[in-house]
Amino acid sequence: MCGKTNRATASRGLGAPAHARDETAMIVRERPSAWKLFFVRRGSMMPRIWSQLVGVGVVSLLIVAAHRLAPGLVPGMNPAPFALIGIALSIFLSFRNSSCYDRWWEGRKLWGEITQGARDLARQSVMLPPAPRKRLLDGAILFARATEHHLRGTRPTKTPDAAPAETPDAILARLAALVAEALRGKEIEPIEALALNDSLTRLSHALTGCERLSNTPLPFAYTLLLHRTAYLFCFLLPFGFADSLGWAAPLATMLVAYTFLGLDALSEELEEPFGLAPNDLPLTSYATMIEIHLRQALGEDDVPPAPVAQDYLLH
Amino acid sequence: MCGKTNRATASRGLGAPAHARDETAMIVRERPSAWKLFFVRRGSMMPRIWSQLVGVGVVSLLIVAAHRLAPGLVPGMNPAPFALIGIALSIFLSFRNSSCYDRWWEGRKLWGEITQGARDLARQSVMLPPAPRKRLLDGAILFARATEHHLRGTRPTKTPDAAPAETPDAILARLAALVAEALRGKEIEPIEALALNDSLTRLSHALTGCERLSNTPLPFAYTLLLHRTAYLFCFLLPFGFADSLGWAAPLATMLVAYTFLGLDALSEELEEPFGLAPNDLPLTSYATMIEIHLRQALGEDDVPPAPVAQDYLLH
Amino acid sequence: MCGKTNRATASRGLGAPAHARDETAMIVRERPSAWKLFFVRRGSMMPRIWSQLVGVGVVSLLIVAAHRLAPGLVPGMNPAPFALIGIALSIFLSFRNSSCYDRWWEGRKLWGEITQGARDLARQSVMLPPAPRKRLLDGAILFARATEHHLRGTRPTKTPDAAPAETPDAILARLAALVAEALRGKEIEPIEALALNDSLTRLSHALTGCERLSNTPLPFAYTLLLHRTAYLFCFLLPFGFADSLGWAAPLATMLVAYTFLGLDALSEELEEPFGLAPNDLPLTSYATMIEIHLRQALGEDDVPPAPVAQDYLLH
Amino acid sequence: MCGKTNRATASRGLGAPAHARDETAMIVRERPSAWKLFFVRRGSMMPRIWSQLVGVGVVSLLIVAAHRLAPGLVPGMNPAPFALIGIALSIFLSFRNSSCYDRWWEGRKLWGEITQGARDLARQSVMLPPAPRKRLLDGAILFARATEHHLRGTRPTKTPDAAPAETPDAILARLAALVAEALRGKEIEPIEALALNDSLTRLSHALTGCERLSNTPLPFAYTLLLHRTAYLFCFLLPFGFADSLGWAAPLATMLVAYTFLGLDALSEELEEPFGLAPNDLPLTSYATMIEIHLRQALGEDDVPPAPVAQDYLLH
Amino acid sequence: MCGKTNRATASRGLGAPAHARDETAMIVRERPSAWKLFFVRRGSMMPRIWSQLVGVGVVSLLIVAAHRLAPGLVPGMNPAPFALIGIALSIFLSFRNSSCYDRWWEGRKLWGEITQGARDLARQSVMLPPAPRKRLLDGAILFARATEHHLRGTRPTKTPDAAPAETPDAILARLAALVAEALRGKEIEPIEALALNDSLTRLSHALTGCERLSNTPLPFAYTLLLHRTAYLFCFLLPFGFADSLGWAAPLATMLVAYTFLGLDALSEELEEPFGLAPNDLPLTSYATMIEIHLRQALGEDDVPPAPVAQDYLLH
């Protein structure tokens, strides 16, 4: 399958400079063959929904058995109404799913802006004297780290430089003062200050966007409405399948439940792109790559190791 | 369920500085377990649609009973035509739903721009003398408060600074004059004035965008068309289910009605993101967070308390 | 229903300054209750499609009657094929519908840009001497009026200032010359001229965008293809419903036709957002609000009255 | 039908100045009545797909006849599997359709940018001496013409000014040199040069975007996959309809085929928005309108006639 | 078919200057006729999925045969449940498909930005002395080549200029230093330096965006969830078709499998737009076209040959 070669050649670093590239990757595994994909566990939604699936299967079996034993008491039903409910539900679940995916992808784009902003600062500050340049780029590294912890609600364990309590926005204010001083000290041209300020505004834009994603979940009513309907539907479905599918009904019900509840669980994971679930964004790695990049731009030796996936996962 | 940890760690402040962070949150509750989600009331659409649901259920029961008693008079019908109507309706409801969600999310983005604009003003004015800087940032706080009341049609109860009748746009004009004076008085460099003016234009953009959302509802014909079809459909559905589902028809009809009418009601709530319904945006909290941030940037002590959710709700 | 309060509090002016706000609103009615929504006529598509609906109903009745009288000659048909055609048609109609809605919303956004551009000119020109400032803002008012008439193909009945034949773009050119003179006369700083020019470019962008919407309808083939299929479908549907629904077939057919033909007619109205149909954009009111705003910024007394809805409609 | 008035009043020129407006229009016909729409040929997909439709109809007839004669040999089939395939196909065709429409609309937007860029150059160059201004605007006219021919792969028959072999990008480079000279010769202020350069960059952006659309078709695999499935489906469908619809099967099949193959053919036309098919964009008219506009801005008399639709079509 | 002419006239170069245009094209074949499209192999998904299709067909045959021999043991099932699952699956596959297509198209847009950035540098540097201009444009060529290899994880075989290990971002930093020197050496005006820096930022934006696409695949859970469901569905489908379609069931199953698995495989190819699969983007050709363009702008003779498709493919 030519897809394999494709994937393998495109094994990817996180925007790492070429020499750091080979040591890091977000997903280091080759894409498994079509057959093996059935047995992959990592990244699957199975660990999150297996208990619900088993529940659906057991209820299904009981309903089919009861229907066989006492068809008068537990009647089989025409599957057509279930088709109507199921398709409507698919359409609404699909909406929720793409909204959550859009949030995840917007989160990724915003971290791309942080990466670009940090690089632009490095490029645009090339005419600054070494001391203020180092302060500027150290600040940018600190900004990435602080934003990571700000979004995840965690605390930095090893602070690379200075005060741990400084907020991302306070760091940007400090850097803006630094640029303003350099401009008044005639160390940089006005248009260079303009470019540096634009990069700070880009970082500010990314920060506000990340906070917006982080503090504004999807309206809670969606979760309630779709979650309830999906569960009720999965537990009622065996009635619709009992007559038409017989003992195969539990299997078919579990297949439907696997898709519906799996998408529901995945949507929930993607809704919070800055969390710590397996499909969330590896913010720590992004911040580390920014630090590596800026330290190399400063010509420093104290470069942290590139992030390495453990058990196929980056953090 | 690992989703719980994820959510818990990402308990979120509204872009609050780190030390204010722990006291505030838009949704402070942990995500309930899958089972408890069935009994959550807050944020659910149930309070808005329960009377319609009961109506649908009662009509359903009557139809099934009448069909049982007098099958010639109240015939059961083939469910296939209902599937056609129901799926078409799902597709159109889904359109209205995503349009309304997009309005809600655009409203959130525009308030993100207001937050960013206020922060950018604070960062870019760092070289201004204290007096005009205070006037500038006080103006930005006033702008956020005035926009909140302008959009909600409410009146400020406690005006923090000055004239309550000043419109958001008049505030921006006052700040622009302040920047122009500072430029002519050589207190700031031309490119600093440029950056400040860009921030004012960003605030002006957000204001116009908010007004656009607020004074241009979705074309009223959508509401009429879909509302009417959805209600007619829900009240006709029992005829289609009477034969195929028997006494289970009311339950199935209510499940369909819960999803359709619930989404319809939620869309209506999201259509006006600046309203006061439970799923609308907490503008007061956003404005308070901006005030906290700018007062801290000014080094003031008179910082309002961070917004706290009451009964799981922020305002 | 709490939706009522929500809507009522958010009764909206068109970005009107606060004191003009209470006199104007695009839609002044409260949202009717769920029950009354069935009898609202204004904004409904009914006036446009009632004749087609009656036609569909009559044909339906004739088909059902003929089928009852001569089942061999006018056979009832399996509804399944109709479900296939109907769902496919829903999907395609939904595409056309969202494209037309996007055009309408883009038109609204572009007029938001015109409003913002006019306000930005007022704010950014605060340092200009009174005479050129008045000429600038009078030009901006004229631009909004001229764009309104340009897009609607109408002629201004009362020209507020000068030559009626001046095109919107010619007005922008005149204003640009005015700014260039002020710059050369050292009346404004270079960065102020830059900001004013950016606002003129924003107005130019909005104008070109409006013209694009106005002179590029949706490809005519969509209209033909979907219109034809929708009508054929609605007139064939009774054959599919005659057997399964009996005398209820005309009702079901009319329900389907109401949704399909109603959406078709609404899409046609939204496709031309600058027209004069009830759901089109109230350009005259937008232009009036801009004039009110700029005249107030100039401190003039000759402010036109705020637009008032007549029979629930703004123009 | 009030739609008629709406359309009629909004008869549209291509961003033409008001006095040229009445002579030109992209689609000059009034919208036909609902009934006449069935017999419109221009713009319909019928000319492209009638042979396929006839083929589908003939095959349908043969299958129904064979099924009637030898039901054992040519069995009728349950339509349910066809519904599954048909709805899946509708969903995928709808994706391709909206992707192609987005390409067409993006093409239109990019030409809107060219129009705006040309106008902005005219407005921003008002302070240039007549000679360089004429060279600048002549260059902009030439740019629009060259882009038109570049995208369509045609050759200009009547070159208005200079070397026919000059590429659009080379023209932009020439204009940039002209602006740079004017700046160094102190004929324009730096911020005026900045604005002119921004307009050139806007034109460069539009040109690159147009080339992207023109040289990157939709992945060919989509065309293959959906084209094959759609045709196979249409030719197999009569088996599913033979039993349930009888002699009406050919009609129903042709209705499905008209929608599916018509959308397929329209998508193919819109995929290449710069082609010469009836629903493609009238690039020649756009370029002519730009020339009219700029020649009027220069105060010249040698203005080309406004584009006139021939047989309802603009080129 | 007029589509043929349309396509043929729009045979496309990759933004090539007119004289290079005729020698190159991404897809050089004319669009085949509707009939021949059934036998095209290049670009089809068939080579990737034929083994799965054969598998589905064989299993189908076995199931139908077993059902015929032992209907009690291998029961045919009502196709309605399969319709429900199949339509839900179509909706979810369609989501994955459009997400992957969006990634592919975003990749194309980002390379359009690289092309535009390189051209803008050429246009904006026209006032630089020849030596630094050559260094600037050589750097831009090198940037395009380095980005190509960076994204594909390949190594440049023939380095046109300098150090092969230089990363794309390091090249941009070098060019920024070059511009800063020219500004301080008064070789260019400040606003010219501003424009050049904006172009470098555009290139930086495109680079970061490409890396984002390259190192952030779609969440792996989507692939797992949809891949598993699609395969299970295709292998279970014959049970649903055995009764209703009889010996035609394998054909219908294979048609469904062709569409579902084909879209699944195509989505996988488009997910990584910078890979080497037939439907991926021809980065090498893009980089070559940039080199041709810039070398011509420098007036050099050492222009590489325009890319030529081999076996209908560009690389």
Tab-separated table of N, CA and C in Angstrom, chain C residues 101-180:
chain	number	residue	atom	x	y	z
C	101	TYR	N	-27.810	32.097	2.160
C	101	TYR	CA	-27.696	32.728	3.464
C	101	TYR	C	-26.319	33.357	3.640
C	102	ASP	N	-25.268	32.668	3.196
C	102	ASP	CA	-23.923	33.227	3.313
C	102	ASP	C	-23.807	34.537	2.541
C	103	ARG	N	-24.459	34.616	1.383
C	103	ARG	CA	-24.444	35.860	0.619
C	103	ARG	C	-25.122	36.974	1.408
C	104	TRP	N	-26.260	36.659	1.988
C	104	TRP	CA	-27.002	37.646	2.766
C	104	TRP	C	-26.171	38.135	3.945
C	105	TRP	N	-25.551	37.219	4.642
C	105	TRP	CA	-24.754	37.561	5.813
C	105	TRP	C	-23.497	38.314	5.413
C	106	GLU	N	-22.915	37.943	4.260
C	106	GLU	CA	-21.756	38.692	3.779
C	106	GLU	C	-22.165	40.119	3.440
C	107	GLY	N	-23.342	40.282	2.834
C	107	GLY	CA	-23.846	41.626	2.557
C	107	GLY	C	-23.966	42.428	3.848
C	108	ARG	N	-24.471	41.791	4.889
C	108	ARG	CA	-24.597	42.480	6.171
C	108	ARG	C	-23.239	42.859	6.721
C	109	LYS	N	-22.280	41.946	6.602
C	109	LYS	CA	-20.937	42.234	7.107
C	109	LYS	C	-20.316	43.405	6.358
C	110	LEU	N	-20.564	43.444	5.042
C	110	LEU	CA	-19.976	44.525	4.259
C	110	LEU	C	-20.573	45.869	4.664
C	111	TRP	N	-21.876	45.906	4.961
C	111	TRP	CA	-22.450	47.160	5.449
C	111	TRP	C	-21.957	47.472	6.852
C	112	GLY	N	-21.599	46.451	7.617
C	112	GLY	CA	-20.941	46.695	8.900
C	112	GLY	C	-19.591	47.375	8.680
C	113	GLU	N	-18.903	46.957	7.622
C	113	GLU	CA	-17.623	47.606	7.316
C	113	GLU	C	-17.820	49.055	6.910
C	114	ILE	N	-18.910	49.321	6.179
C	114	ILE	CA	-19.171	50.713	5.800
C	114	ILE	C	-19.437	51.546	7.054
C	115	THR	N	-20.263	51.000	7.954
C	115	THR	CA	-20.527	51.709	9.213
C	115	THR	C	-19.228	51.949	9.969
C	116	GLN	N	-18.416	50.880	10.086
C	116	GLN	CA	-17.166	51.043	10.822
C	116	GLN	C	-16.252	52.059	10.137
C	117	GLY	N	-16.156	51.971	8.799
C	117	GLY	CA	-15.299	52.895	8.068
C	117	GLY	C	-15.721	54.344	8.305
C	118	ALA	N	-17.037	54.585	8.286
C	118	ALA	CA	-17.519	55.957	8.507
C	118	ALA	C	-17.175	56.419	9.919
C	119	ARG	N	-17.383	55.552	10.894
C	119	ARG	CA	-17.040	55.915	12.273
C	119	ARG	C	-15.544	56.141	12.454
C	120	ASP	N	-14.745	55.270	11.810
C	120	ASP	CA	-13.297	55.420	11.939
C	120	ASP	C	-12.863	56.765	11.366
C	121	LEU	N	-13.470	57.160	10.232
C	121	LEU	CA	-13.142	58.476	9.660
C	121	LEU	C	-13.458	59.579	10.675
C	122	ALA	N	-14.616	59.475	11.322
C	122	ALA	CA	-14.986	60.508	12.297
C	122	ALA	C	-13.976	60.556	13.440
C	123	ARG	N	-13.565	59.380	13.900
C	123	ARG	CA	-12.646	59.328	15.032
C	123	ARG	C	-11.249	59.818	14.635
C	124	GLN	N	-10.816	59.366	13.435
C	124	GLN	CA	-9.444	59.661	13.030
C	124	GLN	C	-9.269	61.091	12.534
C	125	SER	N	-10.366	61.773	12.242
C	125	SER	CA	-10.242	63.116	11.679
C	125	SER	C	-10.379	64.178	12.763
C	126	VAL	N	-10.281	63.752	14.014
C	126	VAL	CA	-10.586	64.669	15.117
C	126	VAL	C	-9.597	65.835	15.169
C	127	MET	N	-8.420	65.650	14.571
C	127	MET	CA	-7.409	66.705	14.601
C	127	MET	C	-7.470	67.618	13.373
C	128	LEU	N	-8.320	67.300	12.423
C	128	LEU	CA	-8.457	68.138	11.230
C	128	LEU	C	-9.164	69.444	11.606
C	129	PRO	N	-8.876	70.561	10.894
C	129	PRO	CA	-9.663	71.779	11.110
C	129	PRO	C	-11.124	71.513	10.727
C	130	PRO	N	-12.050	72.313	11.303
C	130	PRO	CA	-13.480	72.036	11.099
C	130	PRO	C	-13.900	71.945	9.635
C	131	ALA	N	-13.407	72.851	8.794
C	131	ALA	CA	-13.912	72.870	7.421
C	131	ALA	C	-13.587	71.588	6.657
C	132	PRO	N	-12.309	71.178	6.576
C	132	PRO	CA	-12.054	69.920	5.850
C	132	PRO	C	-12.695	68.719	6.547
C	133	ARG	N	-12.803	68.782	7.864
C	133	ARG	CA	-13.429	67.646	8.551
C	133	ARG	C	-14.883	67.523	8.126
C	134	LYS	N	-15.567	68.679	8.039
C	134	LYS	CA	-16.953	68.616	7.601
C	134	LYS	C	-17.049	68.071	6.178
C	135	ARG	N	-16.126	68.517	5.312
C	135	ARG	CA	-16.168	67.996	3.946
C	135	ARG	C	-15.930	66.477	3.915
C	136	LEU	N	-15.011	66.030	4.767
C	136	LEU	CA	-14.709	64.591	4.819
C	136	LEU	C	-15.932	63.798	5.266
C	137	LEU	N	-16.551	64.240	6.354
C	137	LEU	CA	-17.650	63.440	6.907
C	137	LEU	C	-18.912	63.576	6.052
C	138	ASP	N	-19.144	64.775	5.487
C	138	ASP	CA	-20.240	64.890	4.537
C	138	ASP	C	-20.036	63.909	3.377
C	139	GLY	N	-18.787	63.793	2.942
C	139	GLY	CA	-18.488	62.837	1.862
C	139	GLY	C	-18.799	61.411	2.280
C	140	ALA	N	-18.491	61.074	3.536
C	140	ALA	CA	-18.754	59.708	4.004
C	140	ALA	C	-20.258	59.436	4.038
C	141	ILE	N	-21.036	60.452	4.453
C	141	ILE	CA	-22.501	60.287	4.451
C	141	ILE	C	-22.990	60.069	3.025
C	142	LEU	N	-22.486	60.923	2.131
C	142	LEU	CA	-22.878	60.822	0.734
C	142	LEU	C	-22.505	59.455	0.177
C	143	PHE	N	-21.335	58.938	0.587
C	143	PHE	CA	-20.893	57.630	0.113
C	143	PHE	C	-21.895	56.544	0.496
C	144	ALA	N	-22.353	56.591	1.751
C	144	ALA	CA	-23.301	55.560	2.192
C	144	ALA	C	-24.598	55.649	1.397
C	145	ARG	N	-25.100	56.867	1.216
C	145	ARG	CA	-26.336	57.057	0.441
C	145	ARG	C	-26.137	56.597	-1.009
C	146	ALA	N	-25.004	56.990	-1.601
C	146	ALA	CA	-24.778	56.650	-3.009
C	146	ALA	C	-24.634	55.145	-3.179
C	147	THR	N	-23.989	54.495	-2.207
C	147	THR	CA	-23.838	53.042	-2.301
C	147	THR	C	-25.202	52.370	-2.215
C	148	GLU	N	-26.037	52.869	-1.307
C	148	GLU	CA	-27.390	52.310	-1.194
C	148	GLU	C	-28.105	52.359	-2.553
C	149	HIS	N	-28.096	53.546	-3.178
C	149	HIS	CA	-28.832	53.681	-4.435
C	149	HIS	C	-28.147	52.930	-5.569
C	150	HIS	N	-26.809	52.916	-5.543
C	150	HIS	CA	-26.048	52.172	-6.541
C	150	HIS	C	-26.434	50.688	-6.506
C	151	LEU	N	-26.545	50.134	-5.303
C	151	LEU	CA	-26.809	48.703	-5.188
C	151	LEU	C	-28.258	48.366	-5.524
C	152	ARG	N	-29.158	49.285	-5.202
C	152	ARG	CA	-30.567	48.987	-5.438
C	152	ARG	C	-31.031	49.462	-6.798
C	153	GLY	N	-30.153	50.207	-7.499
C	153	GLY	CA	-30.561	50.707	-8.808
C	153	GLY	C	-31.627	51.781	-8.708
C	154	THR	N	-31.756	52.395	-7.507
C	154	THR	CA	-32.744	53.453	-7.337
C	154	THR	C	-32.069	54.809	-7.475
C	155	ARG	N	-32.887	55.889	-7.427
C	155	ARG	CA	-32.330	57.241	-7.505
C	155	ARG	C	-32.627	57.952	-6.193
C	156	PRO	N	-31.674	58.701	-5.674
C	156	PRO	CA	-31.925	59.448	-4.434
C	156	PRO	C	-33.028	60.477	-4.661
C	157	THR	N	-34.042	60.492	-3.802
C	157	THR	CA	-35.120	61.468	-3.946
C	157	THR	C	-34.712	62.815	-3.378
C	158	LYS	N	-34.035	62.798	-2.213
C	158	LYS	CA	-33.617	64.050	-1.589
C	158	LYS	C	-32.112	63.980	-1.413
C	159	THR	N	-31.357	64.648	-2.238
C	159	THR	CA	-29.908	64.577	-2.095
C	159	THR	C	-29.475	65.559	-1.038
C	160	PRO	N	-28.798	65.078	0.021
C	160	PRO	CA	-28.506	65.927	1.167
C	160	PRO	C	-27.506	67.021	0.852
C	161	ASP	N	-26.677	66.837	-0.156
C	161	ASP	CA	-25.566	67.773	-0.262
C	161	ASP	C	-25.307	68.237	-1.690
C	162	ALA	N	-24.970	67.326	-2.562
C	162	ALA	CA	-24.367	67.762	-3.826
C	162	ALA	C	-24.842	66.925	-5.008
C	163	ALA	N	-23.949	66.780	-5.985
C	163	ALA	CA	-24.280	66.176	-7.270
C	163	ALA	C	-24.829	64.759	-7.104
C	164	PRO	N	-26.019	64.495	-7.603
C	164	PRO	CA	-26.600	63.174	-7.444
C	164	PRO	C	-25.909	62.120	-8.295
C	165	ALA	N	-25.225	62.547	-9.356
C	165	ALA	CA	-24.649	61.576	-10.277
C	165	ALA	C	-23.312	61.030	-9.793
C	166	GLU	N	-22.784	61.560	-8.696
C	166	GLU	CA	-21.465	61.126	-8.251
C	166	GLU	C	-21.517	59.671	-7.792
C	167	THR	N	-20.643	58.829	-8.340
C	167	THR	CA	-20.635	57.416	-7.954
C	167	THR	C	-19.926	57.244	-6.616
C	168	PRO	N	-20.218	56.158	-5.901
C	168	PRO	CA	-19.556	55.938	-4.608
C	168	PRO	C	-18.039	55.996	-4.741
C	169	ASP	N	-17.523	55.397	-5.821
C	169	ASP	CA	-16.076	55.361	-5.950
C	169	ASP	C	-15.509	56.742	-6.220
C	170	ALA	N	-16.241	57.563	-6.975
C	170	ALA	CA	-15.770	58.929	-7.221
C	170	ALA	C	-15.731	59.714	-5.909
C	171	ILE	N	-16.679	59.444	-5.026
C	171	ILE	CA	-16.671	60.126	-3.721
C	171	ILE	C	-15.414	59.754	-2.943
C	172	LEU	N	-15.078	58.455	-2.958
C	172	LEU	CA	-13.866	58.034	-2.251
C	172	LEU	C	-12.641	58.733	-2.827
C	173	ALA	N	-12.597	58.865	-4.143
C	173	ALA	CA	-11.444	59.520	-4.773
C	173	ALA	C	-11.351	60.977	-4.306
C	174	ARG	N	-12.522	61.633	-4.223
C	174	ARG	CA	-12.528	63.014	-3.752
C	174	ARG	C	-12.009	63.102	-2.312
C	175	LEU	N	-12.437	62.159	-1.475
C	175	LEU	CA	-11.985	62.188	-0.080
C	175	LEU	C	-10.488	61.910	0.018
C	176	ALA	N	-10.008	61.016	-0.844
C	176	ALA	CA	-8.568	60.720	-0.812
C	176	ALA	C	-7.769	61.964	-1.180
C	177	ALA	N	-8.259	62.725	-2.160
C	177	ALA	CA	-7.563	63.962	-2.537
C	177	ALA	C	-7.557	64.940	-1.363
C	178	LEU	N	-8.686	64.981	-0.651
C	178	LEU	CA	-8.798	65.857	0.520
C	178	LEU	C	-7.762	65.489	1.582
C	179	VAL	N	-7.595	64.189	1.820
C	179	VAL	CA	-6.611	63.738	2.804
C	179	VAL	C	-5.203	64.082	2.336
C	180	ALA	N	-4.940	63.846	1.043
C	180	ALA	CA	-3.596	64.128	0.520
C	180	ALA	C	-3.265	65.614	0.660
